[in-house]
Amino acid sequence: MMWRLSTLFLLYSFSLFAQSPLPSKIYKLKTASDNEKLKLFLELSQDYTAVQPDSAVYYANRGLQLAQKQSNWNAQAVLLLQLGRINAAHHHDGLARRFYNEALSISRHTQDVAGIANAYDELGLLDAEDQDRSSLNPNLTRAMKLYHSSSDSSGIIESYAQLGKVYEQKGEAEKALSYYQRALAQYERQKIKPEAYFILLEDIGNLYMKKGKPQIALTYLKEGIDNSRKAGLRDTEVSLLNEEGIAYQDEGQKTKALSLYKDAFESAKKYKQPEEEAKALINIASVLQKQNSNKSLADLKEAMRIARTIKQPQLEARILEAMAGVYRQEQNYKEAMNALSEQHRLLDSLLQADTAKDIAALDSSYALETSYEKIGALQQTNKHVKSELQIGWIILILVLLILVLIWLYLRKVKRLNQELKASNKIKDTLFSVIGHDLKGPAASAVQLFEMMETEEFTAPELKGMIIELKKQTNASLELLKSLFAWGKAQLQGIEVNKADFLAKELIDRCITLLAPQASQKNITIKDNAPAHLKVHADADHFEFVIRNLLSNAIKFSHPGGIIEVEAKIQDNNEAVFSVSDHGVGISKAQQHIFLTGNLSTSFGTAKEKGSGLGLLLTKDFLKANNGQIWLKSRENEGSTFYVSLPAA
């Protein structure tokens, strides 16, 4: 039983491997120009379409990449149509339709009437396969109208020929022949016959062979041979000679068949077509098998040498089957088994090999699925083991996936807990800031009002108290503004109003506002920023940042110290500002706290208490304006804060 299944499978395989493109085209790619390569890529893809879809897609994709590199829209449309044909030939209708639509879009963009017609033609053929109503198909109707309007006889011929293919695949031989004959009638009007004409004759001949009418088939095959010799199409000529020989052999006319095979062999040898040469030897061996088995084996061994030279494993497999047949005839069963075993190994390696040579456009599982289906009958004993292994791998992967998901979940929970702790810490510190920093200025203001109410003061004294009251009120207001700004940023995000502005004007304003605070500690602020420097950011945010940095510098500077403001434009078109002091400096631990973004309460040289809220807002504002902040500091030597923002 296994022997019969193997034989049936091999026979089926050889029918697929019987046609393959000529290696000469692949050799030409090495020296061809880009335009010639485009043509060769298309031809190779067309040659491989029926038997090796992975190779067909590979060459079509290479051509498409070259066409895209050249911005050659027409070539792109043609190659997209070819990708669609490959998918349609192997029943990937969804992908085929997508490629046809892309080709149609490009042809419409370039106003290529022939390209539009071709795309409609292919879409119509897809619909014809689905609906079996080709005569009423709207896409085919559009294609035919465009072909007729542009007098494109080649397009009309191609439509008829492809419709013939559709019906031939459906098993409707008579309908297929009717469309083939319509295409043939169009060719008869042409003085010079293209290669497609001879392929059409070969298709018609093959169809008549399937119908059991070899005599009629021979008339078409002979016509193809005669005409191809006139046109000098040697590739088609050799192929047709082999086909004609097969027809005569089926008719029982072995002498005539042998003559044709030898003619095909000599022509293939003369015109350097090694694959056709090997095929002719296989056919010669099949005729001589009964009468001269030694000569038959010699021819097959020579064919094997050629197949190995041109690296055609499919052809090798076909030769091995023929050799096994000769050995069986001689009752040399050991050699027959060896040949079949080698053939089985070769086919097995071919079917299981990775056929995904850049097959992204084609369904990646296609080749594997079909390979496993074909070798299933030969590997029943291993099937259950493989299934169990696959299930085991699936279970292992699922377990690993579940473990990864659990790990990610626990990691997320841990991160959320850390964020919650940080949020609670910020909240606690924030309430402490509100309670202390608002309470102090408010209490001072109340005391001043009580003194003004109970005591008598001179006008200058009252003016001084009012000035002090204003300072306390402003301090409270500034803190409230910061709190509201921070709260709004957390709830609604930071609103940014970017514009170009002179940085020096805002720096001067900040220095003026902080002058009383600096004078209390006899601190000098030097502004070395250039007057012309412009920044592209939110002006209010920039002013807040500079004011906060200057306020902190005053707070942590020693009495009589100096604070310097610098600014410059870097090569990357960023403005970098620095505020330097020579005060107490910042420890490594405090620098780490600053970088982590947490709030930290600190005390200045005059015991001024800082909440850290200003620096927190500074970092948020800079981030919103595509800026950055960093610092350099050493304890007891001072600190320098750097701020970068986009220059105007």
Coordinates of C-alpha atoms in Angstrom, one line a residue, residues 43-589:
E43 CA 10.0 36.5 -17.1
L44 CA 11.6 34.3 -14.3
S45 CA 8.6 35.0 -12.1
Q46 CA 6.2 34.0 -14.8
D47 CA 8.2 30.8 -15.5
Y48 CA 8.1 29.8 -11.9
T49 CA 4.4 30.8 -11.2
A50 CA 2.9 27.3 -11.7
V51 CA 5.6 25.1 -10.1
Q52 CA 7.5 27.2 -7.5
P53 CA 5.4 30.1 -6.1
D54 CA 8.1 31.0 -3.6
S55 CA 10.7 31.5 -6.4
A56 CA 8.0 33.3 -8.5
V57 CA 7.4 35.8 -5.6
Y58 CA 11.1 36.1 -5.0
Y59 CA 11.9 37.3 -8.5
A60 CA 8.8 39.5 -8.7
N61 CA 9.8 41.2 -5.4
R62 CA 13.3 41.7 -6.7
G63 CA 12.0 43.3 -9.8
L64 CA 9.5 45.4 -7.8
Q65 CA 12.4 46.7 -5.5
L66 CA 14.4 47.7 -8.6
A67 CA 11.4 49.4 -10.2
Q68 CA 10.8 51.4 -7.0
K69 CA 14.4 52.4 -6.8
Q70 CA 14.2 53.7 -10.4
S71 CA 10.7 55.3 -9.7
N72 CA 9.5 53.3 -12.7
W73 CA 5.7 53.4 -12.1
N74 CA 4.8 51.3 -15.2
A75 CA 7.2 48.5 -14.2
Q76 CA 5.8 48.6 -10.7
A77 CA 2.3 48.1 -11.9
V78 CA 3.3 45.2 -14.2
L79 CA 5.1 43.4 -11.3
L80 CA 2.2 44.0 -8.9
L81 CA 0.0 42.3 -11.5
Q82 CA 2.4 39.4 -11.6
L83 CA 2.3 39.1 -7.8
G84 CA -1.4 39.0 -8.1
R85 CA -1.3 36.3 -10.7
I86 CA 0.9 34.2 -8.5
N87 CA -1.5 34.4 -5.6
A88 CA -4.5 33.8 -7.9
A89 CA -2.8 30.7 -9.3
H90 CA -2.4 29.3 -5.9
H91 CA -5.9 30.3 -4.6
H92 CA -4.9 33.2 -2.4
D93 CA -7.6 35.4 -3.9
G94 CA -7.6 38.0 -1.2
L95 CA -3.9 38.8 -1.7
A96 CA -4.3 38.6 -5.4
R97 CA -7.2 41.2 -5.4
R98 CA -5.0 43.5 -3.2
F99 CA -2.1 43.4 -5.6
Y100 CA -4.4 43.9 -8.6
N101 CA -6.0 47.0 -6.9
E102 CA -2.6 48.4 -6.1
A103 CA -1.6 48.0 -9.8
L104 CA -4.9 49.6 -10.9
S105 CA -4.2 52.6 -8.6
I106 CA -0.7 53.1 -10.1
S107 CA -2.0 52.8 -13.6
R108 CA -4.8 55.4 -13.0
H109 CA -2.1 57.7 -11.4
T110 CA 0.0 57.4 -14.6
Q111 CA -3.0 57.4 -16.9
D112 CA -1.8 54.2 -18.5
V113 CA -4.9 52.9 -20.3
A114 CA -3.3 49.5 -21.1
G115 CA -2.3 49.1 -17.4
I116 CA -5.8 49.9 -16.2
A117 CA -7.3 47.4 -18.7
N118 CA -4.9 44.7 -17.5
A119 CA -5.8 45.3 -13.9
Y120 CA -9.6 45.2 -14.7
D121 CA -8.9 42.0 -16.7
E122 CA -7.2 40.3 -13.8
L123 CA -9.9 41.4 -11.3
G124 CA -12.5 40.1 -13.8
L125 CA -10.8 36.7 -14.0
L126 CA -10.9 36.4 -10.2
D127 CA -14.7 37.2 -10.3
A128 CA -15.1 34.7 -13.1
E129 CA -13.6 32.0 -11.0
D130 CA -15.8 32.9 -8.1
Q131 CA -19.1 33.4 -10.0
D132 CA -18.8 31.4 -13.2
R133 CA -20.4 34.3 -15.0
S134 CA -17.5 35.7 -17.0
S135 CA -19.6 37.0 -19.8
L136 CA -21.5 39.3 -17.4
N137 CA -18.5 40.2 -15.3
P138 CA -18.2 44.1 -15.1
N139 CA -14.5 44.1 -14.6
L140 CA -13.9 42.0 -17.8
T141 CA -16.4 44.2 -19.6
R142 CA -14.4 47.3 -18.6
A143 CA -11.1 45.7 -19.6
M144 CA -12.5 44.7 -23.1
K145 CA -13.8 48.2 -23.7
L146 CA -10.5 49.7 -22.8
Y147 CA -8.6 47.2 -25.0
H148 CA -10.9 47.9 -28.0
S149 CA -10.8 51.7 -27.4
S150 CA -7.0 51.7 -27.4
S151 CA -6.9 49.1 -30.2
D152 CA -4.8 46.9 -27.9
S153 CA -5.1 43.5 -29.6
S154 CA -2.5 42.0 -27.2
G155 CA -4.7 42.8 -24.2
I156 CA -7.7 41.2 -25.9
I157 CA -5.6 38.1 -26.6
E158 CA -4.4 37.9 -23.1
S159 CA -7.9 38.2 -21.7
Y160 CA -9.1 35.3 -23.9
A161 CA -6.1 33.1 -23.1
Q162 CA -6.5 33.7 -19.4
L163 CA -10.2 32.9 -19.5
G164 CA -9.2 29.7 -21.3
K165 CA -6.9 28.9 -18.4
V166 CA -9.7 29.6 -15.9
Y167 CA -12.1 27.1 -17.6
E168 CA -9.3 24.6 -18.1
Q169 CA -8.6 24.6 -14.4
K170 CA -12.3 24.2 -13.7
G171 CA -12.4 21.1 -16.0
E172 CA -14.6 22.7 -18.6
A173 CA -12.5 21.8 -21.6
E174 CA -14.9 23.0 -24.3
K175 CA -15.2 26.5 -22.8
A176 CA -11.5 26.6 -22.4
L177 CA -10.9 25.7 -26.0
S178 CA -13.4 28.3 -27.2
Y179 CA -11.5 31.1 -25.5
Y180 CA -8.1 29.6 -26.6
Q181 CA -9.4 29.6 -30.2
R182 CA -10.5 33.3 -29.9
A183 CA -7.0 34.2 -28.7
L184 CA -5.5 32.2 -31.6
A185 CA -7.7 34.0 -34.1
Q186 CA -6.4 37.3 -32.9
Y187 CA -2.8 36.0 -33.2
E188 CA -3.4 34.9 -36.8
R189 CA -3.8 38.6 -37.8
Q190 CA -0.3 39.4 -36.6
K191 CA 2.6 39.0 -39.0
I192 CA 5.2 38.4 -36.3
K193 CA 4.2 35.9 -33.7
P194 CA 5.3 36.6 -30.1
E195 CA 6.4 33.8 -27.8
A196 CA 3.0 33.8 -26.1
Y197 CA 1.5 32.5 -29.4
F198 CA 3.6 29.3 -29.3
I199 CA 2.8 28.8 -25.6
L200 CA -0.9 29.1 -26.6
L201 CA -0.4 26.4 -29.3
E202 CA 1.3 24.2 -26.7
D203 CA -1.7 24.8 -24.3
I204 CA -4.2 23.9 -26.9
G205 CA -2.2 20.8 -27.8
N206 CA -2.0 19.7 -24.2
L207 CA -5.7 20.2 -23.7
Y208 CA -6.5 17.9 -26.7
M209 CA -4.1 15.4 -25.3
K210 CA -6.1 15.4 -22.0
K211 CA -9.3 14.9 -24.1
G212 CA -7.7 11.8 -25.7
K213 CA -7.2 13.3 -29.1
P214 CA -3.5 13.2 -29.8
Q215 CA -3.9 13.6 -33.6
I216 CA -5.5 17.0 -33.2
A217 CA -2.9 17.9 -30.5
L218 CA -0.1 17.1 -33.0
T219 CA -1.4 19.5 -35.6
Y220 CA -1.1 22.4 -33.1
L221 CA 2.2 21.3 -31.7
K222 CA 3.6 20.9 -35.2
E223 CA 2.3 24.3 -36.2
G224 CA 4.1 25.7 -33.1
I225 CA 7.3 24.1 -34.0
D226 CA 7.3 25.2 -37.7
N227 CA 6.4 28.8 -36.8
S228 CA 8.9 29.0 -33.9
R229 CA 11.7 28.0 -36.2
K230 CA 10.8 30.8 -38.5
A231 CA 10.6 33.3 -35.7
G232 CA 13.9 32.0 -34.1
L233 CA 12.3 31.4 -30.8
R234 CA 14.6 28.5 -29.8
D235 CA 13.3 28.2 -26.2
T236 CA 9.8 27.5 -27.4
E237 CA 11.0 25.3 -30.3
V238 CA 12.7 22.8 -28.1
S239 CA 9.8 22.6 -25.7
L240 CA 7.4 22.0 -28.5
L241 CA 9.6 19.3 -30.0
N242 CA 9.5 17.4 -26.7
E243 CA 5.7 17.9 -26.4
E244 CA 5.2 16.7 -30.0
G245 CA 7.4 13.6 -29.2
I246 CA 5.2 12.8 -26.2
A247 CA 2.1 13.0 -28.4
Y248 CA 3.5 10.6 -30.9
Q249 CA 4.7 8.3 -28.2
D250 CA 1.2 8.2 -26.7
E251 CA -0.1 7.3 -30.2
G252 CA 2.3 4.4 -30.3
Q253 CA 4.6 5.9 -32.9
K254 CA 7.8 5.4 -31.0
T255 CA 10.1 5.8 -34.0
K256 CA 8.7 9.2 -34.8
A257 CA 8.7 10.2 -31.1
L258 CA 12.4 9.1 -30.8
S259 CA 13.3 11.2 -33.9
L260 CA 11.6 14.2 -32.4
Y261 CA 13.3 13.7 -29.0
K262 CA 16.7 13.4 -30.7
D263 CA 16.0 16.6 -32.7
A264 CA 15.0 18.3 -29.4
F265 CA 18.3 17.0 -27.8
E266 CA 20.5 18.3 -30.6
S267 CA 18.7 21.7 -30.7
A268 CA 19.0 22.1 -26.9
K269 CA 22.6 21.2 -27.0
K270 CA 23.3 23.6 -29.9
Y271 CA 21.5 26.5 -28.3
K272 CA 22.8 25.8 -24.8
Q273 CA 19.6 24.8 -23.1
P274 CA 20.9 22.2 -20.6
E275 CA 17.5 21.7 -18.9
E276 CA 15.7 20.9 -22.2
E277 CA 18.7 18.7 -23.1
A278 CA 18.2 16.6 -20.0
K279 CA 14.5 16.4 -20.6
A280 CA 15.1 15.2 -24.1
L281 CA 17.4 12.5 -22.8
I282 CA 14.8 11.4 -20.3
N283 CA 12.2 11.1 -23.1
I284 CA 14.7 9.2 -25.3
A285 CA 15.4 6.8 -22.4
S286 CA 11.6 6.2 -22.0
V287 CA 11.4 5.1 -25.7
L288 CA 14.5 2.9 -25.5
Q289 CA 13.6 1.3 -22.2
K290 CA 12.0 -1.9 -23.6
Q291 CA 14.4 -2.5 -26.5
N292 CA 17.8 -1.3 -25.1
S293 CA 17.8 -0.9 -21.4
N294 CA 21.6 -0.3 -21.3
K295 CA 21.4 2.6 -23.7
S296 CA 18.3 3.9 -21.7
L297 CA 20.3 3.8 -18.5
A298 CA 23.3 5.5 -20.1
D299 CA 21.0 8.4 -21.4
L300 CA 19.5 8.7 -17.9
K301 CA 22.9 8.9 -16.3
E302 CA 24.0 11.6 -18.7
A303 CA 20.7 13.5 -18.0
M304 CA 21.6 13.1 -14.2
R305 CA 25.0 14.6 -14.8
I306 CA 23.4 17.6 -16.6
A307 CA 20.7 18.1 -13.9
R308 CA 23.4 18.1 -11.1
T309 CA 25.5 20.5 -13.1
I310 CA 22.7 23.1 -13.4
K311 CA 21.5 22.3 -9.9
Q312 CA 18.0 21.2 -10.7
P313 CA 16.9 18.8 -7.9
Q314 CA 13.4 18.4 -9.3
L315 CA 14.9 17.1 -12.6
E316 CA 17.2 14.8 -10.6
A317 CA 14.1 13.3 -8.9
R318 CA 12.4 12.7 -12.2
I319 CA 15.5 11.0 -13.6
L320 CA 15.7 8.7 -10.5
E321 CA 12.1 7.6 -11.0
A322 CA 12.9 6.7 -14.6
M323 CA 16.1 4.8 -13.6
A324 CA 14.1 2.9 -11.0
G325 CA 11.7 1.8 -13.8
V326 CA 14.5 0.5 -16.0
Y327 CA 16.0 -1.4 -13.0
R328 CA 12.7 -3.0 -12.2
Q329 CA 12.4 -4.1 -15.9
E330 CA 15.8 -5.8 -15.6
Q331 CA 14.6 -7.3 -12.2
N332 CA 17.5 -5.5 -10.5
Y333 CA 15.3 -4.7 -7.5
K334 CA 18.2 -3.7 -5.3
E335 CA 19.2 -0.9 -7.6
A336 CA 15.6 0.0 -8.2
M337 CA 15.0 0.4 -4.4
N338 CA 18.2 2.4 -4.1
A339 CA 17.1 4.8 -6.9
L340 CA 13.6 5.2 -5.3
S341 CA 15.2 5.7 -1.9
E342 CA 17.4 8.4 -3.2
Q343 CA 14.5 10.0 -5.0
H344 CA 12.4 9.9 -1.9
R345 CA 15.2 11.5 0.1
L346 CA 15.6 14.2 -2.5
L347 CA 11.9 15.0 -2.7
D348 CA 11.7 14.9 1.1
S349 CA 14.5 17.5 1.4
L350 CA 12.9 19.6 -1.3
L351 CA 9.5 19.6 0.3
Q352 CA 10.7 20.3 3.8
A353 CA 13.3 22.9 2.8
D354 CA 12.6 26.6 3.7
T355 CA 10.8 28.0 0.7
A356 CA 10.3 31.4 2.1
K357 CA 12.7 33.3 -0.1
D358 CA 11.3 36.8 0.5
I359 CA 7.7 35.4 0.3
A360 CA 6.2 38.1 2.6
A361 CA 3.5 38.8 0.0
L362 CA 2.3 35.2 -0.2
D363 CA 0.8 33.4 2.8
S364 CA 3.9 32.1 4.7
S365 CA 2.2 28.9 5.6
Y366 CA 1.3 28.0 2.0
A367 CA 4.4 26.1 1.1
L368 CA 4.7 24.2 4.4
E369 CA 1.0 23.2 4.4
T370 CA 1.2 21.9 0.9
S371 CA 4.5 20.1 1.6
Y372 CA 3.1 18.3 4.6
E373 CA -0.1 17.4 2.7
K374 CA 2.0 15.8 0.0
I375 CA 4.4 13.8 2.2
G376 CA 1.7 12.9 4.7
A377 CA 1.0 9.5 3.1
L378 CA 4.8 8.7 3.2
Q379 CA 5.3 9.6 6.8
Q380 CA 2.3 8.3 8.7
T381 CA 4.5 6.6 11.3
N382 CA 6.1 9.9 12.2
K383 CA 2.9 12.0 12.1
H384 CA 1.7 11.2 15.6
V385 CA 5.2 11.8 17.2
K386 CA 5.4 15.2 15.5
S387 CA 1.9 16.1 16.6
E388 CA 2.7 15.2 20.2
L389 CA 5.9 17.2 20.0
Q390 CA 4.1 20.2 18.6
I391 CA 1.4 20.0 21.3
G392 CA 4.2 19.8 23.9
W393 CA 5.9 22.9 22.4
I394 CA 2.5 24.7 22.4
I395 CA 1.9 23.9 26.0
L396 CA 5.4 24.9 26.9
I397 CA 5.0 28.2 25.1
L398 CA 1.7 28.9 26.7
V399 CA 3.1 28.2 30.2
L400 CA 6.0 30.5 29.5
L401 CA 3.6 33.1 28.2
I402 CA 1.5 32.9 31.3
L403 CA 4.6 33.2 33.5
V404 CA 5.8 36.2 31.6
L405 CA 2.3 37.8 32.0
I406 CA 2.3 37.1 35.7
W407 CA 5.8 38.6 36.0
L408 CA 4.8 41.7 34.0
Y409 CA 1.7 42.1 36.2
L410 CA 3.7 41.8 39.4
R411 CA 6.2 44.3 38.0
K412 CA 3.5 46.7 37.2
V413 CA 1.9 46.3 40.7
K414 CA 5.4 47.0 42.2
R415 CA 5.9 50.1 40.0
L416 CA 2.4 51.4 40.9
N417 CA 3.1 50.9 44.6
Q418 CA 6.3 52.8 44.3
E419 CA 4.5 55.6 42.4
L420 CA 1.8 55.6 45.1
K421 CA 4.4 55.9 47.9
A422 CA 6.1 58.8 46.0
S423 CA 2.7 60.5 45.4
N424 CA 1.9 60.2 49.1
K425 CA 5.3 61.6 50.1
I426 CA 4.7 64.6 47.7
K427 CA 1.2 65.1 49.1
D428 CA 2.5 65.0 52.8
T429 CA 5.3 67.5 52.0
L430 CA 2.9 69.6 50.0
F431 CA 0.6 70.0 52.9
S432 CA 3.5 70.8 55.1
V433 CA 4.6 73.5 52.7
I434 CA 1.1 75.0 52.6
G435 CA 0.9 74.9 56.4
H436 CA 4.3 76.5 57.0
D437 CA 5.0 78.9 54.1
L438 CA 1.5 80.3 54.0
K439 CA 1.2 80.5 57.8
G440 CA 4.4 82.5 58.2
P441 CA 3.5 85.4 55.8
A442 CA -0.1 85.4 57.0
A443 CA 0.9 85.7 60.6
S444 CA 3.4 88.5 59.8
A445 CA 0.6 90.4 58.0
V446 CA -1.8 90.0 61.0
Q447 CA 0.9 91.4 63.4
L448 CA 1.5 94.4 61.2
F449 CA -2.2 95.1 61.0
E450 CA -2.5 94.9 64.8
M451 CA 0.4 97.3 65.3
M452 CA -1.1 99.7 62.8
E453 CA -4.4 99.5 64.7
T454 CA -3.0 100.0 68.3
E455 CA 0.1 102.1 67.8
E456 CA 0.6 105.5 66.4
F457 CA 3.2 105.8 63.7
T458 CA 4.6 108.6 61.7
A459 CA 4.0 108.7 58.0
P460 CA 7.4 107.3 57.0
E461 CA 7.0 104.5 59.5
L462 CA 3.6 103.6 58.2
K463 CA 4.9 103.7 54.7
G464 CA 7.7 101.3 55.7
M465 CA 5.2 99.0 57.3
I466 CA 3.0 99.0 54.3
I467 CA 6.0 98.1 52.1
E468 CA 6.8 95.2 54.5
L469 CA 3.1 94.2 54.4
K470 CA 3.1 94.2 50.7
K471 CA 6.2 92.0 50.6
Q472 CA 4.6 89.5 52.9
T473 CA 1.4 89.5 50.9
N474 CA 3.4 89.1 47.6
A475 CA 5.2 86.2 49.1
S476 CA 2.0 84.5 50.0
L477 CA 0.5 85.3 46.6
E478 CA 3.6 83.9 44.8
L479 CA 3.4 80.7 46.9
L480 CA -0.4 80.4 46.1
K481 CA 0.3 80.9 42.4
S482 CA 3.0 78.2 42.5
L483 CA 0.6 75.8 44.3
F484 CA -2.2 76.5 41.8
A485 CA 0.1 76.2 38.9
W486 CA 1.4 72.8 40.2
G487 CA -2.1 71.5 41.0
K488 CA -3.3 72.6 37.5
A489 CA -0.3 70.9 35.9
Q490 CA -1.0 67.7 37.7
L491 CA -4.7 67.6 36.9
Q492 CA -5.0 69.2 33.4
G493 CA -1.4 69.3 32.1
I494 CA 0.7 72.3 31.5
E495 CA -0.6 74.9 29.1
V496 CA 2.3 76.2 26.9
N497 CA 2.1 79.4 24.9
K498 CA 5.4 79.4 22.9
A499 CA 6.8 82.6 21.3
D500 CA 10.1 84.2 20.5
F501 CA 11.3 86.7 23.2
L502 CA 14.5 88.3 24.4
A503 CA 15.8 86.4 27.4
K504 CA 17.7 89.3 28.9
E505 CA 14.6 91.4 29.5
L506 CA 13.0 88.7 31.6
I507 CA 16.3 88.0 33.4
D508 CA 16.6 91.7 34.3
R509 CA 13.1 91.7 35.6
C510 CA 13.8 88.7 37.9
I511 CA 16.9 90.3 39.2
T512 CA 15.0 93.5 40.0
L513 CA 12.2 91.5 41.8
L514 CA 14.8 89.7 43.9
A515 CA 17.0 92.6 44.6
P516 CA 15.6 93.3 48.1
Q517 CA 16.1 89.6 49.0
A518 CA 19.7 89.8 47.8
S519 CA 20.4 93.1 49.5
Q520 CA 19.5 91.6 52.9
K521 CA 22.5 89.3 52.6
N522 CA 24.6 91.9 50.7
I523 CA 24.7 89.6 47.6
T524 CA 25.7 90.9 44.2
I525 CA 23.9 89.4 41.0
K526 CA 25.9 89.7 37.8
D527 CA 24.0 89.3 34.5
N528 CA 26.4 88.3 31.7
A529 CA 23.7 87.1 29.3
P530 CA 24.0 88.7 25.8
A531 CA 21.3 91.3 25.0
H532 CA 20.4 89.8 21.5
L533 CA 19.8 86.2 22.6
K534 CA 16.2 85.0 21.8
V535 CA 14.4 82.0 23.1
H536 CA 11.4 80.1 21.6
A537 CA 9.3 79.0 24.6
D538 CA 6.6 80.1 27.0
A539 CA 7.8 83.5 28.4
D540 CA 6.0 83.1 31.8
H541 CA 7.5 79.6 32.3
F542 CA 11.0 80.9 31.5
E543 CA 10.6 83.8 33.9
F544 CA 9.4 81.4 36.7
V545 CA 12.4 79.1 36.1
I546 CA 15.0 81.9 36.2
R547 CA 13.4 83.6 39.2
N548 CA 13.3 80.3 41.1
L549 CA 17.0 79.5 40.3
L550 CA 18.0 83.0 41.4
S551 CA 16.0 82.8 44.6
N552 CA 17.6 79.5 45.5
A553 CA 21.0 80.9 44.7
I554 CA 20.4 83.8 47.1
K555 CA 19.1 81.4 49.7
F556 CA 22.2 79.2 49.7
S557 CA 24.8 81.9 49.1
H558 CA 26.9 83.3 52.0
P559 CA 26.5 87.0 52.9
G560 CA 28.5 89.2 50.6
G561 CA 28.6 86.5 47.9
I562 CA 28.3 86.8 44.1
I563 CA 25.7 85.1 41.8
E564 CA 26.4 85.0 38.0
V565 CA 24.0 84.5 35.2
E566 CA 25.5 83.3 31.9
A567 CA 23.9 82.4 28.5
K568 CA 25.1 81.1 25.1
I569 CA 23.9 79.4 21.9
Q570 CA 25.1 75.9 21.3
D571 CA 25.7 74.3 17.9
N572 CA 22.4 72.3 18.1
N573 CA 20.5 75.7 18.2
E574 CA 19.8 75.4 21.9
A575 CA 20.1 78.3 24.3
V576 CA 21.9 77.3 27.5
F577 CA 21.5 79.4 30.7
S578 CA 23.5 79.0 33.9
V579 CA 23.0 80.4 37.4
S580 CA 26.1 80.0 39.6
D581 CA 26.7 80.7 43.2
H582 CA 29.6 80.2 45.6
G583 CA 27.5 79.1 48.6
V584 CA 27.1 75.9 50.6
G585 CA 26.8 73.6 47.6
I586 CA 24.7 70.4 47.3
S587 CA 25.7 67.0 48.6
K588 CA 25.6 63.9 46.4
A589 CA 22.6 62.6 48.3

